[in-house]
Structures are given as C-alpha cells and as structure tokens.
JSON list of C-alpha atoms and ligand atoms in Angstrom, two decimals:
[
{"chain": "K", "resi": 759, "resn": "UNK", "atom": "CA", "xyz": [-13.67, 16.27, 13.84]},
{"chain": "K", "resi": 760, "resn": "UNK", "atom": "CA", "xyz": [-11.00, 15.44, 17.04]},
{"chain": "K", "resi": 761, "resn": "UNK", "atom": "CA", "xyz": [-9.37, 18.49, 18.19]},
{"chain": "K", "resi": 762, "resn": "UNK", "atom": "CA", "xyz": [-6.20, 19.35, 16.76]},
{"chain": "K", "resi": 763, "resn": "UNK", "atom": "CA", "xyz": [-2.64, 19.51, 19.54]},
{"chain": "K", "resi": 764, "resn": "UNK", "atom": "CA", "xyz": [-0.81, 22.65, 18.71]},
{"chain": "K", "resi": 765, "resn": "UNK", "atom": "CA", "xyz": [2.62, 22.94, 21.22]},
{"chain": "K", "resi": 766, "resn": "UNK", "atom": "CA", "xyz": [3.54, 26.47, 20.87]},
{"chain": "K", "resi": 767, "resn": "UNK", "atom": "CA", "xyz": [7.03, 28.19, 22.74]},
{"chain": "K", "resi": 768, "resn": "UNK", "atom": "CA", "xyz": [6.23, 30.31, 25.75]},
{"chain": "K", "resi": 769, "resn": "UNK", "atom": "CA", "xyz": [8.14, 33.12, 25.14]},
{"chain": "K", "resi": 770, "resn": "UNK", "atom": "CA", "xyz": [8.20, 35.96, 22.73]},
{"chain": "K", "resi": 771, "resn": "UNK", "atom": "CA", "xyz": [8.61, 33.64, 20.25]},
{"chain": "K", "resi": 772, "resn": "UNK", "atom": "CA", "xyz": [5.02, 31.73, 21.11]},
{"chain": "K", "resi": 773, "resn": "UNK", "atom": "CA", "xyz": [3.53, 35.11, 21.25]},
{"chain": "K", "resi": 774, "resn": "UNK", "atom": "CA", "xyz": [4.56, 36.09, 16.98]},
{"chain": "K", "resi": 775, "resn": "UNK", "atom": "CA", "xyz": [3.33, 32.91, 16.68]},
{"chain": "K", "resi": 776, "resn": "UNK", "atom": "CA", "xyz": [0.34, 32.86, 18.33]},
{"chain": "K", "resi": 777, "resn": "UNK", "atom": "CA", "xyz": [-0.27, 36.13, 16.30]},
{"chain": "K", "resi": 778, "resn": "UNK", "atom": "CA", "xyz": [-0.13, 34.14, 13.24]},
{"chain": "K", "resi": 779, "resn": "UNK", "atom": "CA", "xyz": [-2.48, 31.49, 14.18]},
{"chain": "K", "resi": 780, "resn": "UNK", "atom": "CA", "xyz": [-4.58, 34.32, 14.83]},
{"chain": "K", "resi": 781, "resn": "UNK", "atom": "CA", "xyz": [-4.90, 35.99, 11.62]},
{"chain": "K", "resi": 782, "resn": "UNK", "atom": "CA", "xyz": [-5.15, 32.92, 9.64]},
{"chain": "K", "resi": 783, "resn": "UNK", "atom": "CA", "xyz": [-8.91, 32.48, 12.23]},
{"chain": "K", "resi": 784, "resn": "UNK", "atom": "CA", "xyz": [-7.54, 30.05, 14.59]},
{"chain": "K", "resi": 785, "resn": "UNK", "atom": "CA", "xyz": [-7.74, 32.37, 17.76]},
{"chain": "K", "resi": 786, "resn": "UNK", "atom": "CA", "xyz": [-8.37, 31.74, 21.23]},
{"chain": "K", "resi": 787, "resn": "UNK", "atom": "CA", "xyz": [-9.18, 34.67, 23.00]},
{"chain": "K", "resi": 788, "resn": "UNK", "atom": "CA", "xyz": [-8.65, 32.88, 26.39]},
{"chain": "K", "resi": 789, "resn": "UNK", "atom": "CA", "xyz": [-4.78, 32.59, 25.69]},
{"chain": "K", "resi": 790, "resn": "UNK", "atom": "CA", "xyz": [-4.67, 36.12, 26.25]},
{"chain": "K", "resi": 791, "resn": "UNK", "atom": "CA", "xyz": [-5.97, 36.07, 29.83]},
{"chain": "K", "resi": 792, "resn": "UNK", "atom": "CA", "xyz": [-2.96, 36.64, 31.90]},
{"chain": "K", "resi": 793, "resn": "UNK", "atom": "CA", "xyz": [-2.51, 33.31, 33.64]},
{"chain": "K", "resi": 794, "resn": "UNK", "atom": "CA", "xyz": [-1.37, 30.56, 34.80]},
{"chain": "K", "resi": 795, "resn": "UNK", "atom": "CA", "xyz": [-3.16, 28.15, 32.30]},
{"chain": "K", "resi": 796, "resn": "UNK", "atom": "CA", "xyz": [-1.24, 25.94, 30.20]},
{"chain": "K", "resi": 797, "resn": "UNK", "atom": "CA", "xyz": [-4.05, 24.69, 27.82]},
{"chain": "K", "resi": 798, "resn": "UNK", "atom": "CA", "xyz": [-6.59, 26.52, 25.65]},
{"chain": "K", "resi": 799, "resn": "UNK", "atom": "CA", "xyz": [-9.12, 25.52, 23.84]},
{"chain": "K", "resi": 800, "resn": "UNK", "atom": "CA", "xyz": [-10.94, 26.91, 20.86]},
{"chain": "K", "resi": 801, "resn": "UNK", "atom": "CA", "xyz": [-14.37, 24.81, 19.93]},
{"chain": "K", "resi": 802, "resn": "UNK", "atom": "CA", "xyz": [-15.47, 26.45, 17.03]},
{"chain": "K", "resi": 803, "resn": "UNK", "atom": "CA", "xyz": [-12.11, 25.77, 15.41]},
{"chain": "K", "resi": 804, "resn": "UNK", "atom": "CA", "xyz": [-11.67, 22.67, 17.28]},
{"chain": "K", "resi": 805, "resn": "UNK", "atom": "CA", "xyz": [-7.94, 24.09, 18.02]},
{"chain": "K", "resi": 806, "resn": "UNK", "atom": "CA", "xyz": [-6.36, 22.78, 21.30]},
{"chain": "K", "resi": 807, "resn": "UNK", "atom": "CA", "xyz": [-3.13, 25.23, 22.63]},
{"chain": "K", "resi": 808, "resn": "UNK", "atom": "CA", "xyz": [-0.83, 24.81, 24.88]},
{"chain": "K", "resi": 809, "resn": "UNK", "atom": "CA", "xyz": [2.17, 26.07, 25.75]},
{"chain": "K", "resi": 810, "resn": "UNK", "atom": "CA", "xyz": [5.46, 24.63, 26.64]},
{"chain": "K", "resi": 811, "resn": "UNK", "atom": "CA", "xyz": [9.51, 25.52, 26.92]},
{"chain": "K", "resi": 812, "resn": "UNK", "atom": "CA", "xyz": [10.50, 25.66, 23.38]},
{"chain": "K", "resi": 813, "resn": "UNK", "atom": "CA", "xyz": [13.26, 23.15, 23.26]},
{"chain": "K", "resi": 814, "resn": "UNK", "atom": "CA", "xyz": [10.25, 21.06, 24.64]},
{"chain": "K", "resi": 815, "resn": "UNK", "atom": "CA", "xyz": [7.99, 21.37, 21.78]},
{"chain": "K", "resi": 816, "resn": "UNK", "atom": "CA", "xyz": [9.92, 18.72, 19.44]},
{"chain": "K", "resi": 817, "resn": "UNK", "atom": "CA", "xyz": [9.11, 15.94, 21.95]},
{"chain": "K", "resi": 818, "resn": "UNK", "atom": "CA", "xyz": [5.27, 16.87, 22.38]},
{"chain": "K", "resi": 819, "resn": "UNK", "atom": "CA", "xyz": [5.07, 16.59, 18.78]},
{"chain": "K", "resi": 820, "resn": "UNK", "atom": "CA", "xyz": [7.24, 13.37, 18.29]},
{"chain": "K", "resi": 821, "resn": "UNK", "atom": "CA", "xyz": [5.02, 11.71, 21.03]},
{"chain": "K", "resi": 822, "resn": "UNK", "atom": "CA", "xyz": [2.19, 12.73, 19.23]},
{"chain": "K", "resi": 823, "resn": "UNK", "atom": "CA", "xyz": [0.32, 15.04, 22.43]},
{"chain": "K", "resi": 824, "resn": "UNK", "atom": "CA", "xyz": [0.96, 17.34, 20.24]},
{"chain": "K", "resi": 825, "resn": "UNK", "atom": "CA", "xyz": [-0.13, 17.56, 16.25]},
{"chain": "K", "resi": 826, "resn": "UNK", "atom": "CA", "xyz": [1.15, 20.09, 15.41]},
{"chain": "K", "resi": 827, "resn": "UNK", "atom": "CA", "xyz": [4.31, 22.78, 16.89]},
{"chain": "K", "resi": 828, "resn": "UNK", "atom": "CA", "xyz": [6.55, 25.56, 16.18]},
{"chain": "K", "resi": 829, "resn": "UNK", "atom": "CA", "xyz": [10.12, 24.86, 17.38]},
{"chain": "K", "resi": 830, "resn": "UNK", "atom": "CA", "xyz": [13.45, 26.67, 16.22]},
{"chain": "K", "resi": 831, "resn": "UNK", "atom": "CA", "xyz": [15.65, 25.23, 13.79]},
{"chain": "K", "resi": 832, "resn": "UNK", "atom": "CA", "xyz": [17.97, 24.89, 16.42]},
{"chain": "K", "resi": 833, "resn": "UNK", "atom": "CA", "xyz": [16.19, 22.37, 18.32]},
{"chain": "K", "resi": 834, "resn": "UNK", "atom": "CA", "xyz": [15.72, 19.61, 15.19]},
{"chain": "K", "resi": 835, "resn": "UNK", "atom": "CA", "xyz": [19.07, 20.60, 14.46]},
{"chain": "K", "resi": 836, "resn": "UNK", "atom": "CA", "xyz": [20.64, 19.23, 17.83]},
{"chain": "K", "resi": 837, "resn": "UNK", "atom": "CA", "xyz": [17.71, 16.84, 18.86]},
{"chain": "K", "resi": 838, "resn": "UNK", "atom": "CA", "xyz": [16.94, 15.69, 15.25]},
{"chain": "K", "resi": 839, "resn": "UNK", "atom": "CA", "xyz": [13.39, 14.13, 16.54]},
{"chain": "K", "resi": 840, "resn": "UNK", "atom": "CA", "xyz": [11.73, 12.06, 14.30]},
{"chain": "K", "resi": 841, "resn": "UNK", "atom": "CA", "xyz": [9.16, 15.07, 13.29]},
{"chain": "K", "resi": 842, "resn": "UNK", "atom": "CA", "xyz": [7.75, 16.39, 9.95]},
{"chain": "K", "resi": 843, "resn": "UNK", "atom": "CA", "xyz": [9.02, 19.53, 9.30]},
{"chain": "K", "resi": 844, "resn": "UNK", "atom": "CA", "xyz": [6.52, 21.34, 6.99]},
{"chain": "K", "resi": 845, "resn": "UNK", "atom": "CA", "xyz": [7.50, 25.26, 6.86]},
{"chain": "K", "resi": 846, "resn": "UNK", "atom": "CA", "xyz": [10.14, 27.74, 7.52]},
{"chain": "K", "resi": 847, "resn": "UNK", "atom": "CA", "xyz": [8.01, 30.82, 9.44]},
{"chain": "K", "resi": 848, "resn": "UNK", "atom": "CA", "xyz": [10.14, 32.99, 8.47]},
{"chain": "K", "resi": 849, "resn": "UNK", "atom": "CA", "xyz": [9.93, 34.50, 12.04]},
{"chain": "K", "resi": 850, "resn": "UNK", "atom": "CA", "xyz": [12.79, 34.30, 15.25]},
{"chain": "K", "resi": 851, "resn": "UNK", "atom": "CA", "xyz": [15.35, 34.54, 12.93]},
{"chain": "K", "resi": 852, "resn": "UNK", "atom": "CA", "xyz": [19.32, 34.29, 14.52]},
{"chain": "K", "resi": 853, "resn": "UNK", "atom": "CA", "xyz": [22.06, 32.49, 13.85]},
{"chain": "K", "resi": 854, "resn": "UNK", "atom": "CA", "xyz": [24.61, 29.89, 15.70]},
{"chain": "K", "resi": 855, "resn": "UNK", "atom": "CA", "xyz": [28.04, 30.79, 15.68]},
{"chain": "K", "resi": 856, "resn": "UNK", "atom": "CA", "xyz": [31.09, 30.17, 17.24]},
{"chain": "K", "resi": 857, "resn": "UNK", "atom": "CA", "xyz": [32.02, 33.26, 19.59]},
{"chain": "K", "resi": 858, "resn": "UNK", "atom": "CA", "xyz": [34.85, 34.12, 21.27]},
{"chain": "K", "resi": 859, "resn": "UNK", "atom": "CA", "xyz": [36.79, 37.25, 23.69]},
{"chain": "K", "resi": 860, "resn": "UNK", "atom": "CA", "xyz": [37.94, 39.87, 21.30]},
{"chain": "K", "resi": 861, "resn": "UNK", "atom": "CA", "xyz": [41.65, 39.45, 19.60]},
{"chain": "K", "resi": 862, "resn": "UNK", "atom": "CA", "xyz": [40.92, 35.34, 20.22]},
{"chain": "K", "resi": 863, "resn": "UNK", "atom": "CA", "xyz": [43.27, 33.51, 17.86]},
{"chain": "K", "resi": 864, "resn": "UNK", "atom": "CA", "xyz": [42.67, 29.77, 17.69]},
{"chain": "K", "resi": 865, "resn": "UNK", "atom": "CA", "xyz": [46.09, 27.97, 18.53]},
{"chain": "K", "resi": 866, "resn": "UNK", "atom": "CA", "xyz": [45.84, 24.64, 15.99]},
{"chain": "K", "resi": 867, "resn": "UNK", "atom": "CA", "xyz": [48.50, 22.54, 17.86]},
{"chain": "K", "resi": 868, "resn": "UNK", "atom": "CA", "xyz": [45.79, 22.21, 21.20]},
{"chain": "K", "resi": 869, "resn": "UNK", "atom": "CA", "xyz": [42.74, 20.97, 21.84]},
{"chain": "K", "resi": 870, "resn": "UNK", "atom": "CA", "xyz": [39.94, 24.27, 21.61]},
{"chain": "K", "resi": 871, "resn": "UNK", "atom": "CA", "xyz": [37.92, 24.08, 24.37]},
{"chain": "K", "resi": 872, "resn": "UNK", "atom": "CA", "xyz": [34.27, 24.89, 23.46]},
{"chain": "K", "resi": 873, "resn": "UNK", "atom": "CA", "xyz": [30.87, 26.10, 26.35]},
{"chain": "K", "resi": 874, "resn": "UNK", "atom": "CA", "xyz": [27.66, 24.77, 24.82]},
{"chain": "K", "resi": 875, "resn": "UNK", "atom": "CA", "xyz": [24.12, 24.05, 24.88]},
{"chain": "K", "resi": 876, "resn": "UNK", "atom": "CA", "xyz": [24.35, 22.42, 21.86]},
{"chain": "K", "resi": 877, "resn": "UNK", "atom": "CA", "xyz": [26.81, 20.10, 22.17]},
{"chain": "K", "resi": 878, "resn": "UNK", "atom": "CA", "xyz": [25.61, 17.89, 18.75]},
{"chain": "K", "resi": 879, "resn": "UNK", "atom": "CA", "xyz": [25.53, 20.80, 16.66]},
{"chain": "K", "resi": 880, "resn": "UNK", "atom": "CA", "xyz": [29.02, 22.15, 18.17]},
{"chain": "K", "resi": 881, "resn": "UNK", "atom": "CA", "xyz": [30.69, 17.98, 17.44]},
{"chain": "K", "resi": 882, "resn": "UNK", "atom": "CA", "xyz": [28.95, 18.28, 13.80]},
{"chain": "K", "resi": 883, "resn": "UNK", "atom": "CA", "xyz": [30.95, 22.14, 13.15]},
{"chain": "K", "resi": 884, "resn": "UNK", "atom": "CA", "xyz": [34.09, 20.93, 14.26]},
{"chain": "K", "resi": 885, "resn": "UNK", "atom": "CA", "xyz": [34.07, 17.47, 13.31]},
{"chain": "K", "resi": 886, "resn": "UNK", "atom": "CA", "xyz": [33.69, 18.80, 9.62]},
{"chain": "K", "resi": 887, "resn": "UNK", "atom": "CA", "xyz": [37.15, 20.51, 10.36]},
{"chain": "K", "resi": 888, "resn": "UNK", "atom": "CA", "xyz": [38.44, 17.75, 11.85]},
{"chain": "K", "resi": 889, "resn": "UNK", "atom": "CA", "xyz": [39.08, 20.32, 15.01]},
{"chain": "K", "resi": 890, "resn": "UNK", "atom": "CA", "xyz": [39.66, 18.48, 18.34]},
{"chain": "K", "resi": 891, "resn": "UNK", "atom": "CA", "xyz": [37.58, 20.05, 20.62]},
{"chain": "K", "resi": 892, "resn": "UNK", "atom": "CA", "xyz": [36.65, 19.43, 24.16]},
{"chain": "K", "resi": 893, "resn": "UNK", "atom": "CA", "xyz": [33.11, 20.36, 25.15]},
{"chain": "K", "resi": 894, "resn": "UNK", "atom": "CA", "xyz": [31.81, 22.18, 27.58]},
{"chain": "K", "resi": 895, "resn": "UNK", "atom": "CA", "xyz": [27.84, 21.56, 28.40]},
{"chain": "K", "resi": 896, "resn": "UNK", "atom": "CA", "xyz": [25.86, 24.43, 30.03]},
{"chain": "K", "resi": 897, "resn": "UNK", "atom": "CA", "xyz": [22.43, 24.82, 30.21]},
{"chain": "K", "resi": 898, "resn": "UNK", "atom": "CA", "xyz": [22.44, 28.98, 29.67]},
{"chain": "K", "resi": 899, "resn": "UNK", "atom": "CA", "xyz": [24.31, 32.01, 29.96]},
{"chain": "K", "resi": 900, "resn": "UNK", "atom": "CA", "xyz": [26.70, 29.98, 27.59]},
{"chain": "K", "resi": 901, "resn": "UNK", "atom": "CA", "xyz": [29.25, 33.74, 27.24]},
{"chain": "K", "resi": 902, "resn": "UNK", "atom": "CA", "xyz": [29.90, 33.63, 30.78]},
{"chain": "K", "resi": 903, "resn": "UNK", "atom": "CA", "xyz": [32.42, 30.90, 30.07]},
{"chain": "K", "resi": 904, "resn": "UNK", "atom": "CA", "xyz": [35.10, 32.28, 28.03]},
{"chain": "K", "resi": 905, "resn": "UNK", "atom": "CA", "xyz": [35.01, 35.28, 30.11]},
{"chain": "K", "resi": 906, "resn": "UNK", "atom": "CA", "xyz": [36.58, 33.68, 33.15]},
{"chain": "K", "resi": 907, "resn": "UNK", "atom": "CA", "xyz": [38.90, 31.48, 30.74]},
{"chain": "K", "resi": 908, "resn": "UNK", "atom": "CA", "xyz": [37.29, 28.59, 31.58]},
{"chain": "K", "resi": 909, "resn": "UNK", "atom": "CA", "xyz": [36.39, 27.56, 27.70]},
{"chain": "K", "resi": 910, "resn": "UNK", "atom": "CA", "xyz": [38.42, 29.33, 24.65]},
{"chain": "K", "resi": 911, "resn": "UNK", "atom": "CA", "xyz": [35.01, 29.79, 22.60]},
{"chain": "K", "resi": 912, "resn": "UNK", "atom": "CA", "xyz": [31.21, 29.46, 22.51]},
{"chain": "K", "resi": 913, "resn": "UNK", "atom": "CA", "xyz": [28.69, 27.78, 19.97]},
{"chain": "K", "resi": 914, "resn": "UNK", "atom": "CA", "xyz": [25.73, 29.90, 20.65]},
{"chain": "K", "resi": 915, "resn": "UNK", "atom": "CA", "xyz": [22.83, 31.78, 19.50]},
{"chain": "K", "resi": 916, "resn": "UNK", "atom": "CA", "xyz": [23.20, 35.15, 18.18]},
{"chain": "K", "resi": 917, "resn": "UNK", "atom": "CA", "xyz": [20.11, 37.52, 17.32]},
{"chain": "K", "resi": 918, "resn": "UNK", "atom": "CA", "xyz": [20.61, 41.09, 17.70]},
{"chain": "K", "resi": 919, "resn": "UNK", "atom": "CA", "xyz": [24.59, 40.65, 19.01]},
{"chain": "K", "resi": 920, "resn": "UNK", "atom": "CA", "xyz": [24.02, 42.68, 22.22]},
{"chain": "K", "resi": 921, "resn": "UNK", "atom": "CA", "xyz": [24.29, 40.08, 24.74]},
{"chain": "K", "resi": 922, "resn": "UNK", "atom": "CA", "xyz": [28.05, 39.36, 22.75]},
{"chain": "K", "resi": 923, "resn": "UNK", "atom": "CA", "xyz": [28.72, 42.91, 22.48]},
{"chain": "K", "resi": 924, "resn": "UNK", "atom": "CA", "xyz": [28.27, 44.04, 26.11]},
{"chain": "K", "resi": 925, "resn": "UNK", "atom": "CA", "xyz": [30.46, 41.21, 27.13]},
{"chain": "K", "resi": 926, "resn": "UNK", "atom": "CA", "xyz": [33.67, 41.87, 24.31]},
{"chain": "K", "resi": 927, "resn": "UNK", "atom": "CA", "xyz": [32.75, 39.00, 23.12]},
{"chain": "K", "resi": 928, "resn": "UNK", "atom": "CA", "xyz": [32.79, 38.75, 19.15]},
{"chain": "K", "resi": 929, "resn": "UNK", "atom": "CA", "xyz": [31.67, 36.11, 16.44]},
{"chain": "K", "resi": 930, "resn": "UNK", "atom": "CA", "xyz": [34.09, 33.99, 14.89]},
{"chain": "K", "resi": 931, "resn": "UNK", "atom": "CA", "xyz": [31.75, 31.85, 12.54]},
{"chain": "K", "resi": 932, "resn": "UNK", "atom": "CA", "xyz": [28.15, 31.23, 11.40]},
{"chain": "K", "resi": 933, "resn": "UNK", "atom": "CA", "xyz": [27.93, 27.57, 11.66]},
{"chain": "K", "resi": 934, "resn": "UNK", "atom": "CA", "xyz": [23.95, 28.01, 10.37]},
{"chain": "K", "resi": 935, "resn": "UNK", "atom": "CA", "xyz": [21.06, 30.54, 10.28]},
{"chain": "K", "resi": 936, "resn": "UNK", "atom": "CA", "xyz": [18.31, 29.67, 12.11]},
{"chain": "K", "resi": 937, "resn": "UNK", "atom": "CA", "xyz": [13.99, 30.56, 12.26]},
{"chain": "K", "resi": 938, "resn": "UNK", "atom": "CA", "xyz": [11.05, 29.07, 13.72]},
{"chain": "K", "resi": 939, "resn": "UNK", "atom": "CA", "xyz": [9.73, 25.73, 11.86]},
{"chain": "K", "resi": 940, "resn": "UNK", "atom": "CA", "xyz": [6.23, 24.53, 11.39]},
{"chain": "K", "resi": 941, "resn": "UNK", "atom": "CA", "xyz": [6.65, 20.74, 12.82]},
{"chain": "K", "resi": 942, "resn": "UNK", "atom": "CA", "xyz": [4.56, 17.55, 12.37]},
{"chain": "K", "resi": 943, "resn": "UNK", "atom": "CA", "xyz": [3.96, 14.36, 14.10]},
{"chain": "K", "resi": 944, "resn": "UNK", "atom": "CA", "xyz": [3.90, 11.68, 11.90]},
{"chain": "K", "resi": 945, "resn": "UNK", "atom": "CA", "xyz": [0.98, 9.54, 12.40]},
{"chain": "K", "resi": 946, "resn": "UNK", "atom": "CA", "xyz": [-1.29, 13.18, 12.82]},
{"chain": "K", "resi": 947, "resn": "UNK", "atom": "CA", "xyz": [0.15, 14.08, 9.19]},
{"chain": "K", "resi": 948, "resn": "UNK", "atom": "CA", "xyz": [-1.85, 11.40, 8.28]},
{"chain": "K", "resi": 949, "resn": "UNK", "atom": "CA", "xyz": [-4.81, 10.83, 10.23]},
{"chain": "K", "resi": 950, "resn": "UNK", "atom": "CA", "xyz": [-5.42, 14.73, 10.33]},
{"chain": "K", "resi": 951, "resn": "UNK", "atom": "CA", "xyz": [-3.88, 15.58, 6.93]},
{"chain": "K", "resi": 952, "resn": "UNK", "atom": "CA", "xyz": [-6.73, 17.90, 6.44]},
{"chain": "K", "resi": 953, "resn": "UNK", "atom": "CA", "xyz": [-6.86, 20.19, 9.29]},
{"chain": "K", "resi": 954, "resn": "UNK", "atom": "CA", "xyz": [-2.97, 20.57, 8.94]},
{"chain": "K", "resi": 955, "resn": "UNK", "atom": "CA", "xyz": [-2.46, 21.14, 5.61]},
{"chain": "K", "resi": 956, "resn": "UNK", "atom": "CA", "xyz": [-5.14, 23.99, 6.17]},
{"chain": "K", "resi": 957, "resn": "UNK", "atom": "CA", "xyz": [-2.83, 25.88, 8.58]},
{"chain": "K", "resi": 958, "resn": "UNK", "atom": "CA", "xyz": [0.24, 24.94, 6.84]},
{"chain": "K", "resi": 959, "resn": "UNK", "atom": "CA", "xyz": [-0.98, 26.23, 3.30]},
{"chain": "K", "resi": 960, "resn": "UNK", "atom": "CA", "xyz": [-2.58, 29.52, 5.32]},
{"chain": "K", "resi": 961, "resn": "UNK", "atom": "CA", "xyz": [0.15, 30.15, 6.93]},
{"chain": "K", "resi": 962, "resn": "UNK", "atom": "CA", "xyz": [2.15, 29.67, 4.29]},
{"chain": "K", "resi": 963, "resn": "UNK", "atom": "CA", "xyz": [0.05, 32.35, 2.75]},
{"chain": "K", "resi": 964, "resn": "UNK", "atom": "CA", "xyz": [0.74, 34.79, 6.18]},
{"chain": "K", "resi": 965, "resn": "UNK", "atom": "CA", "xyz": [4.40, 34.10, 5.11]},
{"chain": "K", "resi": 966, "resn": "UNK", "atom": "CA", "xyz": [4.53, 35.27, 1.39]},
{"chain": "K", "resi": 967, "resn": "UNK", "atom": "CA", "xyz": [2.00, 38.49, 2.14]},
{"chain": "K", "resi": 968, "resn": "UNK", "atom": "CA", "xyz": [4.09, 39.75, 4.71]},
{"chain": "I", "resi": 96, "resn": "PRP", "atom": "C1", "xyz": [20.11, 33.05, 24.26]},
{"chain": "I", "resi": 96, "resn": "PRP", "atom": "C2", "xyz": [21.82, 33.13, 24.12]},
{"chain": "I", "resi": 96, "resn": "PRP", "atom": "C3", "xyz": [22.31, 34.48, 23.34]},
{"chain": "I", "resi": 96, "resn": "PRP", "atom": "C4", "xyz": [21.16, 35.53, 23.20]},
{"chain": "I", "resi": 96, "resn": "PRP", "atom": "C5", "xyz": [21.33, 35.93, 22.29]},
{"chain": "I", "resi": 96, "resn": "PRP", "atom": "O1", "xyz": [19.99, 33.09, 25.16]},
{"chain": "I", "resi": 96, "resn": "PRP", "atom": "O2", "xyz": [21.49, 31.59, 24.19]},
{"chain": "I", "resi": 96, "resn": "PRP", "atom": "O3", "xyz": [22.68, 34.58, 25.54]},
{"chain": "I", "resi": 96, "resn": "PRP", "atom": "O4", "xyz": [19.76, 35.07, 23.64]},
{"chain": "I", "resi": 96, "resn": "PRP", "atom": "O5", "xyz": [20.78, 37.45, 22.24]},
{"chain": "I", "resi": 96, "resn": "PRP", "atom": "P1", "xyz": [21.59, 38.41, 21.07]},
{"chain": "I", "resi": 96, "resn": "PRP", "atom": "O6", "xyz": [22.13, 38.21, 20.46]},
{"chain": "I", "resi": 96, "resn": "PRP", "atom": "O7", "xyz": [19.63, 39.14, 20.51]},
{"chain": "I", "resi": 96, "resn": "PRP", "atom": "O8", "xyz": [21.94, 39.33, 22.76]},
{"chain": "I", "resi": 96, "resn": "PRP", "atom": "P2", "xyz": [18.93, 33.35, 25.56]},
{"chain": "I", "resi": 96, "resn": "PRP", "atom": "O9", "xyz": [18.12, 34.73, 26.03]},
{"chain": "I", "resi": 96, "resn": "PRP", "atom": "O10", "xyz": [17.45, 32.26, 24.95]},
{"chain": "I", "resi": 96, "resn": "PRP", "atom": "O11", "xyz": [18.99, 32.43, 27.18]},
{"chain": "I", "resi": 96, "resn": "PRP", "atom": "P3", "xyz": [20.77, 31.27, 27.94]},
{"chain": "I", "resi": 96, "resn": "PRP", "atom": "O12", "xyz": [21.12, 32.81, 28.43]},
{"chain": "I", "resi": 96, "resn": "PRP", "atom": "O13", "xyz": [19.97, 31.00, 29.22]},
{"chain": "I", "resi": 96, "resn": "PRP", "atom": "O14", "xyz": [20.77, 30.22, 26.62]}
]
C-alpha cells in the first residue's frame, strides 16, 4: 500500500486535528517530540504527516503533494482551491465578521474603507449588498487599522472576541461561521479512495460521538 500524505495546519488547530487522527488509530508518536522536524511517517499505518502554514494546506492538497489535509473554511472561501471538501470536523470554530470601533456609524454616501486578509470574502460580502468599498489588504493584526483611522472597518476572524474587546472594537455583522474541514486532492480521492474513505468514516464517528 502506498503512503497517504496528510497536511496538517501548524499551531493550535493542528494539535487538535492530530489528536483526532490519533483517536482513530492513525497516530505517529514521533510527531510529539519537540524538534523542528516537519515530516513524520508511520510505517504501520502507511501515513505521512507534515505541518504547514494553515493557509498553505489547501495548496499542498490541490497540487497533490498531500492527499488529504485539514483547513479552515475561511481559506476555502477565500482561495476557492480545486479540491474536495469531505467533512466538517466541528473544531476550530469561529466566525468571519465585520468589526469596527465602538459606536461606528456607516455613512452610505462614502466609500467604506475595509482592512482585511480575506479580500475575496470581503469583496463578495459587500458586492452582495451593493456597497461601494475600498480594500486595504493586510497580513495580520488587522485590528490596528480602524484604531489608527486607516480604515473604517475590518473583515476578520473572531473566535473568543477577546482581541476586539481589548481594543475597543465590536462586531457589526457576522458574515459566516467557520470551522475546520477535511479536504482531499481530486485524483487521490479516486486512486486512494479506500484509505481516504476509511479515515473520513472514522473521523465522522469521532465527531458524532463527541
Ligand atoms: C486571529 C484573528 C484575530 C484573532 C481573533 O488572529 O485575526 O486577530 O485571531 O481571536 P479572538 O476573537 O479569540 O481574540 P491570529 O492570532 O490568527 O493572528 P493575525 O492577527 O496575525 O491574523
């Protein structure tokens, strides 16, 4: 049997995801050793894990370097990669929101300035309302933009709401709920269908029993 390559998102979400794979019998003990190794194999299960930046998981899966992976719905909506979405893992839950300084009032006669990492999601959201906007693309710490008056609002992920609260910002609108998704490369879904379906089915059991 060929190895199944699995892309995991580095960080908090990745650890939770790996625990789910461990629960269904696809553990790889070496992964827990604290070092800078990026790729881990379990010969018995024929799985090979690698850590990547969360936003790169869908690239590895689309190109076929990873057969399957776990990625946030935010990334799928923003980049629309040509891959299959197999399951909602019901973890990494948060929401895509519009937020602004407390007390902000939108003046519809003016172009709305929007700071975000999620340019397509923001454009789609405001296009559906016919609202004229100007996007300021940032790569992180988006909350700073409205605080310093660079933009009127932000479109960003809100999880606990702590970042907004501690910076005197508030949610104006929720655009869409987000969670982690199991995704698969299209060709792998054909050629490694048994391995992929086994994993999908077992993960689904974990989700249903939690
Ligand atoms: C995300 C997001 C918010 C924060 C929300 O940032 O962009 O800043 O988490 O979480 P909270 O509602 O629980 O406070 P992330 O930590 O991914 O870093 P970034 O600012 O570089 O995007």
